[in-house]
């Protein structure tokens, strides 16, 4: 069965050059079984004709808020009621600003305001407009109101510049929209997981690594996908199959893992750092295999980047869950890391014979500011599901708190 089978998708098109991609988007949404109706702003009609979108959707295109004939057929309230989801693609900087203000002075803005179903926007604009603090503030505001922000992509732009702001390709938008209809505690959330060890090369045949099997990180990635999240797993070298519906990125060194994480973090709601990242790497990697000699040998090491700490130091960090593998003083060490790395949650376990690394079972104690929960020794797959359920609760609790604080701040402004 197609993923959007029978779903009513209202596609809003605002006035940017990416509007030409909306035609392909309509076609692909219908291929997935969706019924599509299109609402265009006046500016969008300058970029693509309503006739094109009418022919592809098989439905009249709506544009006018105050046209009595159009209102009699299907007015803004009926359109909002008809929809199972609303996607505005492209969403210009101006349209997002109007959305933030709750305007209702054209049909698309009015439909968005009247809409009680999931609302997604696919931003498309010049890179400087995207990077402006006004746009960043608008975006944060929309996210706090649970608007799904899909993209944008980075690359060459119609204006001749290169950078972030390109609208995502129609195929990607359809895939992300499908995710919004999935059910589960993390439905539609974007989760980035690190797992496994890293390998730090000494020479072409030798490396420094650790005993991590990646089993816990892979189980968490699988559990997050089962809970409806869109999961990307950045993995060091392990002997495990990629879980279904998880997007995998293979890396070897800590620096590669750092680069992969940073490349995806802007599109992440929840970051789970389950990897056992090597804290140090050889300062120099020999180009040829190092020959043995009778003399002692000293290996000079330099620190690797702390990926998790770098993520929480970002101006707009995602919700973060770290792991702590300890050989003693579990709570003290874990709570110290929770504070030192500014984490939302930390899952700590004792490592020792038969527990922690390389085995199928584990036990976890999870800590957060003002709370904790203990999960007894069980299969890592089961443990991961319990952990993800707790994470979803804590994520929701923080999200609700942030929204209340934001709304208070707006009220008193
Ligand atoms: O400080 P410690 O290494 O014990 O912290 C463990 C947590 O930090 C884990 O979540 C691990 O994935 C993460 N970490 C990291 N980058 C490092 C070291 C640890 O992301 N270089």
PDB file of N, CA, C and O in Angstrom, residues 141-173:
ATOM      1  N   UNK A 141      10.560  30.038  16.478  1.00  0.00           N
ATOM      2  CA  UNK A 141       9.181  30.233  16.891  1.00  0.00           C
ATOM      3  C   UNK A 141       8.253  29.169  16.270  1.00  0.00           C
ATOM      4  O   UNK A 141       7.428  28.558  16.953  1.00  0.00           O
ATOM      5  N   UNK A 142       8.441  28.921  14.984  1.00  0.00           N
ATOM      6  CA  UNK A 142       7.598  27.923  14.310  1.00  0.00           C
ATOM      7  C   UNK A 142       7.847  26.534  14.898  1.00  0.00           C
ATOM      8  O   UNK A 142       6.915  25.773  15.141  1.00  0.00           O
ATOM      9  N   UNK A 143       9.132  26.231  15.130  1.00  0.00           N
ATOM     10  CA  UNK A 143       9.443  24.900  15.698  1.00  0.00           C
ATOM     11  C   UNK A 143       8.794  24.749  17.070  1.00  0.00           C
ATOM     12  O   UNK A 143       8.268  23.688  17.391  1.00  0.00           O
ATOM     13  N   UNK A 144       8.851  25.828  17.863  1.00  0.00           N
ATOM     14  CA  UNK A 144       8.253  25.758  19.205  1.00  0.00           C
ATOM     15  C   UNK A 144       6.755  25.531  19.118  1.00  0.00           C
ATOM     16  O   UNK A 144       6.145  25.009  20.046  1.00  0.00           O
ATOM     17  N   UNK A 145       6.161  25.902  17.996  1.00  0.00           N
ATOM     18  CA  UNK A 145       4.714  25.653  17.827  1.00  0.00           C
ATOM     19  C   UNK A 145       4.456  24.330  17.122  1.00  0.00           C
ATOM     20  O   UNK A 145       3.374  24.102  16.611  1.00  0.00           O
ATOM     21  N   UNK A 146       5.481  23.512  17.047  1.00  0.00           N
ATOM     22  CA  UNK A 146       5.376  22.163  16.471  1.00  0.00           C
ATOM     23  C   UNK A 146       5.146  22.178  14.967  1.00  0.00           C
ATOM     24  O   UNK A 146       4.587  21.228  14.414  1.00  0.00           O
ATOM     25  N   UNK A 147       5.518  23.269  14.309  1.00  0.00           N
ATOM     26  CA  UNK A 147       5.497  23.252  12.846  1.00  0.00           C
ATOM     27  C   UNK A 147       6.704  22.411  12.413  1.00  0.00           C
ATOM     28  O   UNK A 147       7.807  22.577  12.937  1.00  0.00           O
ATOM     29  N   UNK A 148       6.513  21.496  11.480  1.00  0.00           N
ATOM     30  CA  UNK A 148       7.616  20.675  10.985  1.00  0.00           C
ATOM     31  C   UNK A 148       8.382  21.495   9.957  1.00  0.00           C
ATOM     32  O   UNK A 148       7.802  21.962   8.980  1.00  0.00           O
ATOM     33  N   UNK A 149       9.671  21.673  10.189  1.00  0.00           N
ATOM     34  CA  UNK A 149      10.490  22.432   9.234  1.00  0.00           C
ATOM     35  C   UNK A 149      11.297  21.408   8.422  1.00  0.00           C
ATOM     36  O   UNK A 149      12.168  20.728   8.963  1.00  0.00           O
ATOM     37  N   UNK A 150      10.986  21.291   7.145  1.00  0.00           N
ATOM     38  CA  UNK A 150      11.629  20.284   6.297  1.00  0.00           C
ATOM     39  C   UNK A 150      12.713  20.968   5.465  1.00  0.00           C
ATOM     40  O   UNK A 150      12.410  21.741   4.568  1.00  0.00           O
ATOM     41  N   UNK A 151      13.959  20.708   5.781  1.00  0.00           N
ATOM     42  CA  UNK A 151      15.065  21.318   5.067  1.00  0.00           C
ATOM     43  C   UNK A 151      15.438  22.647   5.695  1.00  0.00           C
ATOM     44  O   UNK A 151      15.183  22.857   6.871  1.00  0.00           O
ATOM     45  N   UNK A 152      16.054  23.564   4.948  1.00  0.00           N
ATOM     46  CA  UNK A 152      16.351  23.461   3.514  1.00  0.00           C
ATOM     47  C   UNK A 152      17.632  22.688   3.243  1.00  0.00           C
ATOM     48  O   UNK A 152      18.320  22.267   4.178  1.00  0.00           O
ATOM     49  N   UNK A 153      17.951  22.574   1.986  1.00  0.00           N
ATOM     50  CA  UNK A 153      19.164  21.921   1.533  1.00  0.00           C
ATOM     51  C   UNK A 153      20.261  22.975   1.352  1.00  0.00           C
ATOM     52  O   UNK A 153      19.983  24.176   1.341  1.00  0.00           O
ATOM     53  N   UNK A 154      21.489  22.493   1.195  1.00  0.00           N
ATOM     54  CA  UNK A 154      22.596  23.401   0.906  1.00  0.00           C
ATOM     55  C   UNK A 154      23.079  23.117  -0.514  1.00  0.00           C
ATOM     56  O   UNK A 154      23.110  21.969  -0.932  1.00  0.00           O
ATOM     57  N   UNK A 155      23.443  24.162  -1.231  1.00  0.00           N
ATOM     58  CA  UNK A 155      23.963  23.937  -2.586  1.00  0.00           C
ATOM     59  C   UNK A 155      23.837  25.187  -3.415  1.00  0.00           C
ATOM     60  O   UNK A 155      23.656  26.288  -2.877  1.00  0.00           O
ATOM     61  N   UNK A 156      23.927  25.030  -4.735  1.00  0.00           N
ATOM     62  CA  UNK A 156      23.871  26.215  -5.609  1.00  0.00           C
ATOM     63  C   UNK A 156      22.435  26.724  -5.652  1.00  0.00           C
ATOM     64  O   UNK A 156      21.481  25.953  -5.599  1.00  0.00           O
ATOM     65  N   UNK A 157      22.321  28.044  -5.722  1.00  0.00           N
ATOM     66  CA  UNK A 157      21.007  28.665  -5.655  1.00  0.00           C
ATOM     67  C   UNK A 157      20.690  29.398  -6.948  1.00  0.00           C
ATOM     68  O   UNK A 157      21.610  29.761  -7.700  1.00  0.00           O
ATOM     69  N   UNK A 158      19.390  29.642  -7.156  1.00  0.00           N
ATOM     70  CA  UNK A 158      18.961  30.291  -8.397  1.00  0.00           C
ATOM     71  C   UNK A 158      19.631  31.661  -8.561  1.00  0.00           C
ATOM     72  O   UNK A 158      19.896  32.109  -9.677  1.00  0.00           O
ATOM     73  N   UNK A 159      19.954  32.326  -7.428  1.00  0.00           N
ATOM     74  CA  UNK A 159      20.543  33.665  -7.478  1.00  0.00           C
ATOM     75  C   UNK A 159      22.033  33.615  -7.832  1.00  0.00           C
ATOM     76  O   UNK A 159      22.689  34.652  -7.911  1.00  0.00           O
ATOM     77  N   UNK A 160      22.571  32.410  -7.987  1.00  0.00           N
ATOM     78  CA  UNK A 160      23.982  32.288  -8.369  1.00  0.00           C
ATOM     79  C   UNK A 160      24.901  32.064  -7.185  1.00  0.00           C
ATOM     80  O   UNK A 160      26.087  31.800  -7.356  1.00  0.00           O
ATOM     81  N   UNK A 161      24.354  32.163  -5.961  1.00  0.00           N
ATOM     82  CA  UNK A 161      25.190  31.935  -4.780  1.00  0.00           C
ATOM     83  C   UNK A 161      25.132  30.461  -4.388  1.00  0.00           C
ATOM     84  O   UNK A 161      24.332  29.688  -4.923  1.00  0.00           O
ATOM     85  N   UNK A 162      26.001  30.101  -3.442  1.00  0.00           N
ATOM     86  CA  UNK A 162      25.996  28.730  -2.940  1.00  0.00           C
ATOM     87  C   UNK A 162      25.863  28.782  -1.423  1.00  0.00           C
ATOM     88  O   UNK A 162      26.513  29.605  -0.779  1.00  0.00           O
ATOM     89  N   UNK A 163      25.031  27.938  -0.860  1.00  0.00           N
ATOM     90  CA  UNK A 163      24.871  27.915   0.601  1.00  0.00           C
ATOM     91  C   UNK A 163      23.553  27.290   0.980  1.00  0.00           C
ATOM     92  O   UNK A 163      22.860  26.718   0.132  1.00  0.00           O
ATOM     93  N   UNK A 164      23.168  27.432   2.283  1.00  0.00           N
ATOM     94  CA  UNK A 164      21.906  26.839   2.730  1.00  0.00           C
ATOM     95  C   UNK A 164      20.721  27.686   2.276  1.00  0.00           C
ATOM     96  O   UNK A 164      20.827  28.914   2.245  1.00  0.00           O
ATOM     97  N   UNK A 165      19.624  27.043   1.921  1.00  0.00           N
ATOM     98  CA  UNK A 165      18.424  27.796   1.540  1.00  0.00           C
ATOM     99  C   UNK A 165      17.680  27.195   0.366  1.00  0.00           C
ATOM    100  O   UNK A 165      16.562  27.597   0.073  1.00  0.00           O
ATOM    101  N   UNK A 166      18.322  26.224  -0.302  1.00  0.00           N
ATOM    102  CA  UNK A 166      17.620  25.551  -1.423  1.00  0.00           C
ATOM    103  C   UNK A 166      16.478  24.708  -0.881  1.00  0.00           C
ATOM    104  O   UNK A 166      16.649  24.015   0.121  1.00  0.00           O
ATOM    105  N   UNK A 167      15.366  24.729  -1.582  1.00  0.00           N
ATOM    106  CA  UNK A 167      14.271  23.857  -1.147  1.00  0.00           C
ATOM    107  C   UNK A 167      14.688  22.391  -1.333  1.00  0.00           C
ATOM    108  O   UNK A 167      15.388  22.072  -2.299  1.00  0.00           O
ATOM    109  N   UNK A 168      14.280  21.532  -0.421  1.00  0.00           N
ATOM    110  CA  UNK A 168      14.557  20.099  -0.575  1.00  0.00           C
ATOM    111  C   UNK A 168      13.924  19.598  -1.872  1.00  0.00           C
ATOM    112  O   UNK A 168      12.919  20.144  -2.324  1.00  0.00           O
ATOM    113  N   UNK A 169      14.480  18.551  -2.421  1.00  0.00           N
ATOM    114  CA  UNK A 169      13.921  17.986  -3.652  1.00  0.00           C
ATOM    115  C   UNK A 169      12.547  17.365  -3.335  1.00  0.00           C
ATOM    116  O   UNK A 169      12.324  16.853  -2.223  1.00  0.00           O
ATOM    117  N   UNK A 170      11.637  17.377  -4.315  1.00  0.00           N
ATOM    118  CA  UNK A 170      10.288  16.845  -4.080  1.00  0.00           C
ATOM    119  C   UNK A 170      10.286  15.433  -3.485  1.00  0.00           C
ATOM    120  O   UNK A 170       9.513  15.143  -2.572  1.00  0.00           O
ATOM    121  N   UNK A 171      11.184  14.554  -3.958  1.00  0.00           N
ATOM    122  CA  UNK A 171      11.221  13.181  -3.439  1.00  0.00           C
ATOM    123  C   UNK A 171      11.514  13.164  -1.939  1.00  0.00           C
ATOM    124  O   UNK A 171      10.906  12.399  -1.178  1.00  0.00           O
ATOM    125  N   UNK A 172      12.445  14.032  -1.509  1.00  0.00           N
ATOM    126  CA  UNK A 172      12.778  14.098  -0.077  1.00  0.00           C
ATOM    127  C   UNK A 172      11.593  14.628   0.729  1.00  0.00           C
ATOM    128  O   UNK A 172      11.302  14.147   1.833  1.00  0.00           O
ATOM    129  N   UNK A 173      10.914  15.625   0.164  1.00  0.00           N
ATOM    130  CA  UNK A 173       9.772  16.206   0.889  1.00  0.00           C
ATOM    131  C   UNK A 173       8.673  15.160   1.077  1.00  0.00           C
ATOM    132  O   UNK A 173       8.087  15.052   2.160  1.00  0.00           O
TER     133      UNK A 173
END
